[in-house]
Each structure stands twice: as C-alpha cells, then as structure tokens.
Amino acid sequence: MIALDMVWDPSKGLDLGFFTLHYYSVMWIVAFILGLQIMKRIYKHEGQSDESLDSLFIYAVIGIMLGARLGHVIFYQRELITEDFFSIFLPFKFKGGFEFTGFMGLASHGAAIAMIIAMYIYNKKVLHKTVLWILDRVVIPVASGAVFVRLGNFINSEIIGKPTGSDYGVIFKQLGEDFSRHPAQLYEAICYIFVFLALWYFYWKTKKSEQEGFLFGLFMVLLWTVRFFVEFVKEAQNPERADWILNTGQLLSIPMIIVGLYFMFFYKPKTKVS
C-alpha cells in the first residue's frame, strides 16, 4: 500500500497584475459552469425552456454565494458584523488597510439553507411547479459543485485536517508547518464524487425522480453524513469550540440529515383537490 506523503506549497493563484485570481475562485467558477451544463441536460429532458434555466442560474449563484458568506459569518465569525461589516458582502478587507481578498470564508451549511430559499423564490416567480420538484433536480449539480469547492479549499490550504502523527498525510507549507495533516478536503471531495454519482444514477436510471422529495432527501443524507464524519479529522474552524464533543459543522449537519430522512421515507405530497 502506498501511503500519502506529500508536501503542498502551491501559489495562491494567477497574478494578473492588478489583482490575483485565486485558484479557489477558479474552482467556484468551474463548479457553476459545470452545474449549468448538468442542469441544461436535465431541463432539456424535462421540457423546460432556456429562459427558465437562465433564471435558475442567476437565482442559484446569488443564493449560494450570499448564503455561504452569511453562513460563515453567523456560524463562525460573528465579530465581522461589528469589526469589518462591509467585508461580509464585498470581496475586500477594510480593517487594517484596504485589500482585495476575494470572497473568503464561505460556509456550506449557509449555502444549503440559502439555496432552498432561493429555489422557493425561483419556483414561485418563474417555474410554477413545486419547490421540491426543482430541489430534486438542482441537488445533482450542487453535489458536483461541492467536489470543486473542496478542491479549492485544498489548493488554498484551508479547512485543514488534524495532524496524523505519522508520515501519512500532507504538509501544508503555506501554514509554516513541517508535519503531516489529514487531507480532509480531499476526503470530502472524493466522497462528494460518489454522492453526485448516486444522485445521477437515481435520476436517470430509476423512477425515484417521480417520488417528490426523494432525491433532495438523498442528497441531504449523503452529503451531510460525509460532512459529519470527515469533521472528526478536521481542525475546528472556531478555536474556542475545539474542545466540544461535536463541532459546529457536525451539530449543523445532524438536522440536515434528519430533514433528508424525512423526505426520503416519510414525506407525502399533498393531493390537489379539484
């Protein structure tokens, strides 16, 4: 068996002169472009128009980015509200001097909650079906996007794993360290590939897409279960909560999993009364 033993010290991004295009940002762009192509195929299969797809993309991008940013601030960095408020919504840091930072600090739990809200508004204003109809389908590209977001975290040497205490692991040189850590970002990225493949299979190869809420529920169960267990080898994102039995990410994942189980096994769509 070949053990992972790797020194990781990439550049932060592409130097374009007036600013640096961070590889993390590139991974988000890839996630959205790939997601758009996946949804284009699904919408064509469902007989939906290109106009409704364009609207979906706008709602999804705004919802995910805004929710991810607000989620990070609320769950992990509330001090920004009083110390550097405008940095919450703008890709700049103002405290300690003006600096372009890109959108740093994004929480997947916040993105998930905001995505549901965005899809509710999108369905009400554009699609006119049910919110679960769109959620059952949009979770497929979201799962693929999660792969690239975690790859971006790995490139950025952030959301790091705990020390392995052995030669196995990755040495994140950008952190000024000389010991190996669990590549927790890669663990998640690999697992999310299988989450995507499972959703893809159930949508295209089975009739589960006809069971309203099932694919959404399956996504919630699989993705947040992965997140729950990988958190055991991650460093706490908030050092003040490092001694908690379960960290913030795990505590937020538990209700997500419960919601998923409900929609997979217990939810019954309301029958329309004519």
mmCIF file of C-alpha atoms in Angstrom:
data_model
loop_
_atom_site.group_PDB
_atom_site.id
_atom_site.type_symbol
_atom_site.label_atom_id
_atom_site.label_comp_id
_atom_site.label_asym_id
_atom_site.label_seq_id
_atom_site.Cartn_x
_atom_site.Cartn_y
_atom_site.Cartn_z
ATOM 1 C CA MET A 1 0.000 0.000 0.000
ATOM 2 C CA ILE A 2 1.371 3.407 -0.962
ATOM 3 C CA ALA A 3 0.815 5.930 1.824
ATOM 4 C CA LEU A 4 0.159 9.561 1.060
ATOM 5 C CA ASP A 5 3.236 11.602 1.952
ATOM 6 C CA MET A 6 3.108 14.966 0.257
ATOM 7 C CA VAL A 7 4.421 18.492 0.680
ATOM 8 C CA TRP A 8 1.843 21.019 -0.547
ATOM 9 C CA ASP A 9 3.027 24.520 -1.362
ATOM 10 C CA PRO A 10 1.175 25.961 -4.391
ATOM 11 C CA SER A 11 0.956 29.598 -5.381
ATOM 12 C CA LYS A 12 -2.210 31.370 -4.310
ATOM 13 C CA GLY A 13 -3.341 31.997 -7.863
ATOM 14 C CA LEU A 14 -2.677 33.631 -11.191
ATOM 15 C CA ASP A 15 -1.034 37.040 -10.901
ATOM 16 C CA LEU A 16 -2.883 39.274 -13.378
ATOM 17 C CA GLY A 17 -1.016 42.422 -12.342
ATOM 18 C CA PHE A 18 -3.798 44.465 -10.783
ATOM 19 C CA PHE A 19 -5.093 41.503 -8.745
ATOM 20 C CA THR A 20 -4.529 37.803 -8.140
ATOM 21 C CA LEU A 21 -7.082 35.350 -9.487
ATOM 22 C CA HIS A 22 -7.168 32.821 -6.669
ATOM 23 C CA TYR A 23 -7.407 29.165 -7.620
ATOM 24 C CA TYR A 24 -10.181 28.855 -5.039
ATOM 25 C CA SER A 25 -12.238 31.355 -7.056
ATOM 26 C CA VAL A 26 -11.447 29.405 -10.228
ATOM 27 C CA MET A 27 -12.850 26.240 -8.614
ATOM 28 C CA TRP A 28 -16.099 28.073 -7.820
ATOM 29 C CA ILE A 29 -16.323 29.238 -11.433
ATOM 30 C CA VAL A 30 -15.771 25.673 -12.653
ATOM 31 C CA ALA A 31 -18.442 24.437 -10.228
ATOM 32 C CA PHE A 32 -21.029 26.894 -11.544
ATOM 33 C CA ILE A 33 -20.216 26.303 -15.230
ATOM 34 C CA LEU A 34 -20.344 22.514 -14.850
ATOM 35 C CA GLY A 35 -23.541 22.814 -12.821
ATOM 36 C CA LEU A 36 -25.121 24.884 -15.576
ATOM 37 C CA GLN A 37 -24.287 22.222 -18.160
ATOM 38 C CA ILE A 38 -25.741 19.464 -15.975
ATOM 39 C CA MET A 39 -28.956 21.409 -15.401
ATOM 40 C CA LYS A 40 -29.155 22.213 -19.119
ATOM 41 C CA ARG A 41 -29.303 18.484 -19.850
ATOM 42 C CA ILE A 42 -31.860 17.894 -17.100
ATOM 43 C CA TYR A 43 -34.050 20.804 -18.214
ATOM 44 C CA LYS A 44 -33.953 19.597 -21.808
ATOM 45 C CA HIS A 45 -35.060 16.167 -20.595
ATOM 46 C CA GLU A 46 -37.873 17.772 -18.579
ATOM 47 C CA GLY A 47 -39.005 20.022 -21.441
ATOM 48 C CA GLN A 48 -38.148 23.262 -19.647
ATOM 49 C CA SER A 49 -37.203 26.421 -21.537
ATOM 50 C CA ASP A 50 -33.760 28.016 -21.817
ATOM 51 C CA GLU A 51 -35.200 31.184 -20.280
ATOM 52 C CA SER A 52 -36.174 29.346 -17.099
ATOM 53 C CA LEU A 53 -32.696 27.806 -16.998
ATOM 54 C CA ASP A 54 -31.059 31.238 -17.257
ATOM 55 C CA SER A 55 -33.193 32.476 -14.367
ATOM 56 C CA LEU A 56 -32.317 29.375 -12.346
ATOM 57 C CA PHE A 57 -28.600 30.051 -12.797
ATOM 58 C CA ILE A 58 -28.952 33.627 -11.534
ATOM 59 C CA TYR A 59 -31.026 32.615 -8.505
ATOM 60 C CA ALA A 60 -28.623 29.777 -7.703
ATOM 61 C CA VAL A 61 -25.441 31.865 -7.917
ATOM 62 C CA ILE A 62 -26.824 34.704 -5.801
ATOM 63 C CA GLY A 63 -28.419 32.342 -3.278
ATOM 64 C CA ILE A 64 -25.398 30.085 -2.834
ATOM 65 C CA MET A 65 -22.785 32.849 -2.608
ATOM 66 C CA LEU A 66 -24.799 35.089 -0.316
ATOM 67 C CA GLY A 67 -25.879 32.199 1.886
ATOM 68 C CA ALA A 68 -22.373 30.744 2.086
ATOM 69 C CA ARG A 69 -20.931 34.089 3.136
ATOM 70 C CA LEU A 70 -23.634 34.898 5.681
ATOM 71 C CA GLY A 71 -23.462 31.349 6.996
ATOM 72 C CA HIS A 72 -19.736 31.674 7.667
ATOM 73 C CA VAL A 73 -20.212 34.974 9.483
ATOM 74 C CA ILE A 74 -23.150 33.750 11.585
ATOM 75 C CA PHE A 75 -21.748 30.325 12.448
ATOM 76 C CA TYR A 76 -18.004 31.013 12.683
ATOM 77 C CA GLN A 77 -17.014 34.717 12.570
ATOM 78 C CA ARG A 78 -19.700 36.939 14.070
ATOM 79 C CA GLU A 79 -17.152 39.564 15.065
ATOM 80 C CA LEU A 80 -17.071 40.740 11.430
ATOM 81 C CA ILE A 81 -20.513 42.273 11.925
ATOM 82 C CA THR A 82 -19.049 44.923 14.218
ATOM 83 C CA GLU A 83 -15.363 44.912 13.208
ATOM 84 C CA ASP A 84 -15.487 44.899 9.373
ATOM 85 C CA PHE A 85 -19.127 44.878 8.284
ATOM 86 C CA PHE A 86 -18.712 45.675 4.577
ATOM 87 C CA SER A 87 -16.204 42.834 4.111
ATOM 88 C CA ILE A 88 -19.143 40.464 4.664
ATOM 89 C CA PHE A 89 -20.681 41.415 1.316
ATOM 90 C CA LEU A 90 -17.702 42.740 -0.667
ATOM 91 C CA PRO A 91 -14.520 40.930 -1.796
ATOM 92 C CA PHE A 92 -12.386 43.427 0.131
ATOM 93 C CA LYS A 93 -10.898 43.749 3.599
ATOM 94 C CA PHE A 94 -11.178 47.198 5.171
ATOM 95 C CA LYS A 95 -9.893 46.604 8.690
ATOM 96 C CA GLY A 96 -6.146 47.208 8.932
ATOM 97 C CA GLY A 97 -5.959 48.667 5.433
ATOM 98 C CA PHE A 98 -7.849 48.239 2.183
ATOM 99 C CA GLU A 99 -7.106 44.930 0.419
ATOM 100 C CA PHE A 100 -8.737 42.815 -2.303
ATOM 101 C CA THR A 101 -9.279 39.365 -0.789
ATOM 102 C CA GLY A 102 -11.953 37.735 -2.919
ATOM 103 C CA PHE A 103 -14.868 36.112 -1.140
ATOM 104 C CA MET A 104 -13.073 34.335 1.687
ATOM 105 C CA GLY A 105 -14.945 32.469 4.393
ATOM 106 C CA LEU A 106 -17.858 30.527 2.916
ATOM 107 C CA ALA A 107 -19.951 28.015 4.870
ATOM 108 C CA SER A 108 -21.660 25.108 3.128
ATOM 109 C CA HIS A 109 -24.477 24.962 5.692
ATOM 110 C CA GLY A 110 -25.339 28.586 4.962
ATOM 111 C CA ALA A 111 -25.184 27.868 1.224
ATOM 112 C CA ALA A 112 -27.592 24.926 1.623
ATOM 113 C CA ILE A 113 -30.151 26.936 3.590
ATOM 114 C CA ALA A 114 -29.962 29.876 1.181
ATOM 115 C CA MET A 115 -30.225 27.544 -1.810
ATOM 116 C CA ILE A 116 -33.526 26.179 -0.529
ATOM 117 C CA ILE A 117 -34.837 29.719 -0.022
ATOM 118 C CA ALA A 118 -33.606 30.806 -3.460
ATOM 119 C CA MET A 119 -35.276 27.804 -5.112
ATOM 120 C CA TYR A 120 -38.536 28.575 -3.293
ATOM 121 C CA ILE A 121 -38.494 32.133 -4.699
ATOM 122 C CA TYR A 122 -37.415 30.915 -8.145
ATOM 123 C CA ASN A 123 -40.215 28.360 -8.276
ATOM 124 C CA LYS A 124 -42.810 30.899 -7.158
ATOM 125 C CA LYS A 125 -41.761 33.592 -9.630
ATOM 126 C CA VAL A 126 -40.505 31.563 -12.629
ATOM 127 C CA LEU A 127 -41.066 27.805 -12.618
ATOM 128 C CA HIS A 128 -44.543 27.476 -11.069
ATOM 129 C CA LYS A 129 -44.241 23.790 -10.166
ATOM 130 C CA THR A 130 -43.328 22.795 -6.596
ATOM 131 C CA VAL A 131 -40.201 23.756 -4.700
ATOM 132 C CA LEU A 132 -39.384 20.053 -4.238
ATOM 133 C CA TRP A 133 -39.534 19.494 -7.990
ATOM 134 C CA ILE A 134 -36.660 21.899 -8.529
ATOM 135 C CA LEU A 135 -34.782 20.823 -5.387
ATOM 136 C CA ASP A 136 -34.881 17.180 -6.524
ATOM 137 C CA ARG A 137 -33.044 18.208 -9.671
ATOM 138 C CA VAL A 138 -30.792 21.054 -8.601
ATOM 139 C CA VAL A 139 -29.091 18.932 -5.918
ATOM 140 C CA ILE A 140 -27.393 16.944 -8.706
ATOM 141 C CA PRO A 141 -25.228 19.844 -9.951
ATOM 142 C CA VAL A 142 -24.833 21.108 -6.387
ATOM 143 C CA ALA A 143 -23.225 17.782 -5.447
ATOM 144 C CA SER A 144 -20.808 18.051 -8.377
ATOM 145 C CA GLY A 145 -20.006 21.621 -7.380
ATOM 146 C CA ALA A 146 -19.158 20.544 -3.842
ATOM 147 C CA VAL A 147 -16.298 18.465 -5.252
ATOM 148 C CA PHE A 148 -14.625 21.509 -6.794
ATOM 149 C CA VAL A 149 -15.221 23.726 -3.769
ATOM 150 C CA ARG A 150 -13.351 21.259 -1.566
ATOM 151 C CA LEU A 151 -10.559 21.007 -4.141
ATOM 152 C CA GLY A 152 -10.369 24.785 -3.932
ATOM 153 C CA ASN A 153 -10.067 24.546 -0.148
ATOM 154 C CA PHE A 154 -7.200 22.077 -0.573
ATOM 155 C CA ILE A 155 -5.393 24.339 -3.038
ATOM 156 C CA ASN A 156 -5.894 27.223 -0.605
ATOM 157 C CA SER A 157 -4.536 25.186 2.346
ATOM 158 C CA GLU A 158 -7.689 25.896 4.355
ATOM 159 C CA ILE A 159 -10.229 23.810 6.285
ATOM 160 C CA ILE A 160 -7.269 21.613 7.157
ATOM 161 C CA GLY A 161 -7.237 18.246 8.863
ATOM 162 C CA LYS A 162 -5.728 17.355 12.207
ATOM 163 C CA PRO A 163 -2.106 16.183 12.490
ATOM 164 C CA THR A 164 -1.739 12.496 11.657
ATOM 165 C CA GLY A 165 1.212 11.905 13.969
ATOM 166 C CA SER A 166 2.908 9.889 11.229
ATOM 167 C CA ASP A 167 4.423 10.232 7.762
ATOM 168 C CA TYR A 168 0.978 9.759 6.224
ATOM 169 C CA GLY A 169 -0.707 12.971 5.185
ATOM 170 C CA VAL A 170 0.026 16.347 3.663
ATOM 171 C CA ILE A 171 2.432 19.035 4.880
ATOM 172 C CA PHE A 172 0.824 22.411 4.222
ATOM 173 C CA LYS A 173 3.887 24.613 3.743
ATOM 174 C CA GLN A 174 1.785 27.774 3.407
ATOM 175 C CA LEU A 175 0.938 27.354 7.087
ATOM 176 C CA GLY A 176 4.624 27.300 8.017
ATOM 177 C CA GLU A 177 4.431 23.693 9.217
ATOM 178 C CA ASP A 178 6.707 20.683 8.825
ATOM 179 C CA PHE A 179 4.354 17.912 9.963
ATOM 180 C CA SER A 180 1.647 15.925 8.157
ATOM 181 C CA ARG A 181 -2.063 16.547 8.438
ATOM 182 C CA HIS A 182 -5.105 14.655 7.195
ATOM 183 C CA PRO A 183 -6.082 15.982 3.742
ATOM 184 C CA ALA A 184 -9.668 16.375 4.965
ATOM 185 C CA GLN A 185 -10.580 18.488 1.938
ATOM 186 C CA LEU A 186 -9.630 15.615 -0.386
ATOM 187 C CA TYR A 187 -11.558 13.105 1.733
ATOM 188 C CA GLU A 188 -14.677 15.216 1.270
ATOM 189 C CA ALA A 189 -14.070 15.865 -2.431
ATOM 190 C CA ILE A 190 -13.712 12.141 -3.156
ATOM 191 C CA CYS A 191 -16.837 11.282 -1.159
ATOM 192 C CA TYR A 192 -18.826 14.001 -2.914
ATOM 193 C CA ILE A 193 -17.996 12.410 -6.260
ATOM 194 C CA PHE A 194 -19.894 9.329 -5.079
ATOM 195 C CA VAL A 195 -22.762 11.496 -3.787
ATOM 196 C CA PHE A 196 -23.040 13.037 -7.254
ATOM 197 C CA LEU A 197 -22.889 9.638 -8.976
ATOM 198 C CA ALA A 198 -25.610 8.251 -6.677
ATOM 199 C CA LEU A 199 -27.932 11.171 -7.430
ATOM 200 C CA TRP A 200 -27.156 10.945 -11.139
ATOM 201 C CA TYR A 201 -27.958 7.214 -11.123
ATOM 202 C CA PHE A 202 -31.241 7.560 -9.243
ATOM 203 C CA TYR A 203 -32.396 10.396 -11.504
ATOM 204 C CA TRP A 204 -31.562 8.824 -14.871
ATOM 205 C CA LYS A 205 -31.769 5.073 -14.187
ATOM 206 C CA THR A 206 -34.668 4.750 -11.753
ATOM 207 C CA LYS A 207 -38.121 6.218 -11.225
ATOM 208 C CA LYS A 208 -37.122 7.860 -7.944
ATOM 209 C CA SER A 209 -37.240 11.257 -9.655
ATOM 210 C CA GLU A 210 -41.001 10.768 -9.733
ATOM 211 C CA GLN A 211 -41.095 10.407 -5.934
ATOM 212 C CA GLU A 212 -41.225 14.040 -4.916
ATOM 213 C CA GLY A 213 -38.604 14.906 -2.328
ATOM 214 C CA PHE A 214 -36.632 11.645 -2.575
ATOM 215 C CA LEU A 215 -33.573 12.948 -4.441
ATOM 216 C CA PHE A 216 -33.452 16.067 -2.278
ATOM 217 C CA GLY A 217 -33.634 13.878 0.815
ATOM 218 C CA LEU A 218 -30.968 11.507 -0.502
ATOM 219 C CA PHE A 219 -28.670 14.454 -1.156
ATOM 220 C CA MET A 220 -29.176 15.782 2.361
ATOM 221 C CA VAL A 221 -28.498 12.413 3.969
ATOM 222 C CA LEU A 222 -25.426 11.526 1.907
ATOM 223 C CA LEU A 223 -23.705 14.898 1.784
ATOM 224 C CA TRP A 224 -24.179 15.830 5.420
ATOM 225 C CA THR A 225 -23.299 12.333 6.632
ATOM 226 C CA VAL A 226 -19.999 12.686 4.769
ATOM 227 C CA ARG A 227 -19.512 16.097 6.346
ATOM 228 C CA PHE A 228 -20.344 14.765 9.823
ATOM 229 C CA PHE A 229 -17.723 12.009 9.751
ATOM 230 C CA VAL A 230 -14.964 13.959 7.996
ATOM 231 C CA GLU A 231 -15.272 16.609 10.710
ATOM 232 C CA PHE A 232 -13.685 14.138 13.141
ATOM 233 C CA VAL A 233 -10.339 14.589 11.361
ATOM 234 C CA LYS A 234 -10.668 18.350 10.780
ATOM 235 C CA GLU A 235 -9.278 21.140 12.873
ATOM 236 C CA ALA A 236 -12.022 23.189 14.499
ATOM 237 C CA GLN A 237 -12.798 26.268 12.407
ATOM 238 C CA ASN A 238 -13.548 28.160 15.604
ATOM 239 C CA PRO A 239 -10.694 27.518 18.118
ATOM 240 C CA GLU A 240 -12.970 28.458 21.018
ATOM 241 C CA ARG A 241 -15.096 25.376 20.260
ATOM 242 C CA ALA A 242 -12.199 22.970 19.772
ATOM 243 C CA ASP A 243 -12.992 21.055 22.977
ATOM 244 C CA TRP A 244 -16.643 20.428 22.067
ATOM 245 C CA ILE A 245 -17.618 16.762 21.729
ATOM 246 C CA LEU A 246 -19.186 17.600 18.367
ATOM 247 C CA ASN A 247 -18.025 20.684 16.486
ATOM 248 C CA THR A 248 -20.199 23.328 14.841
ATOM 249 C CA GLY A 249 -20.159 21.603 11.442
ATOM 250 C CA GLN A 250 -21.365 18.338 12.969
ATOM 251 C CA LEU A 251 -24.089 19.951 15.054
ATOM 252 C CA LEU A 252 -25.388 21.753 11.968
ATOM 253 C CA SER A 253 -25.237 18.551 9.899
ATOM 254 C CA ILE A 254 -27.456 16.486 12.212
ATOM 255 C CA PRO A 255 -30.718 18.403 11.495
ATOM 256 C CA MET A 256 -29.854 18.365 7.785
ATOM 257 C CA ILE A 257 -29.623 14.556 7.860
ATOM 258 C CA ILE A 258 -32.915 14.296 9.764
ATOM 259 C CA VAL A 259 -34.629 16.516 7.185
ATOM 260 C CA GLY A 260 -33.233 14.298 4.436
ATOM 261 C CA LEU A 261 -34.512 11.111 6.046
ATOM 262 C CA TYR A 262 -37.953 12.675 6.387
ATOM 263 C CA PHE A 263 -38.181 13.496 2.691
ATOM 264 C CA MET A 264 -36.830 10.094 1.665
ATOM 265 C CA PHE A 265 -39.115 7.921 3.762
ATOM 266 C CA PHE A 266 -41.964 9.866 5.358
ATOM 267 C CA TYR A 267 -42.924 12.839 3.211
ATOM 268 C CA LYS A 268 -46.210 12.545 1.341
ATOM 269 C CA PRO A 269 -47.021 15.259 -1.214
ATOM 270 C CA LYS A 270 -50.342 16.962 -0.761
ATOM 271 C CA THR A 271 -53.008 15.822 -3.179
ATOM 272 C CA LYS A 272 -54.675 18.627 -5.096
ATOM 273 C CA VAL A 273 -58.397 18.973 -4.533
ATOM 274 C CA SER A 274 -60.227 19.634 -7.794
#
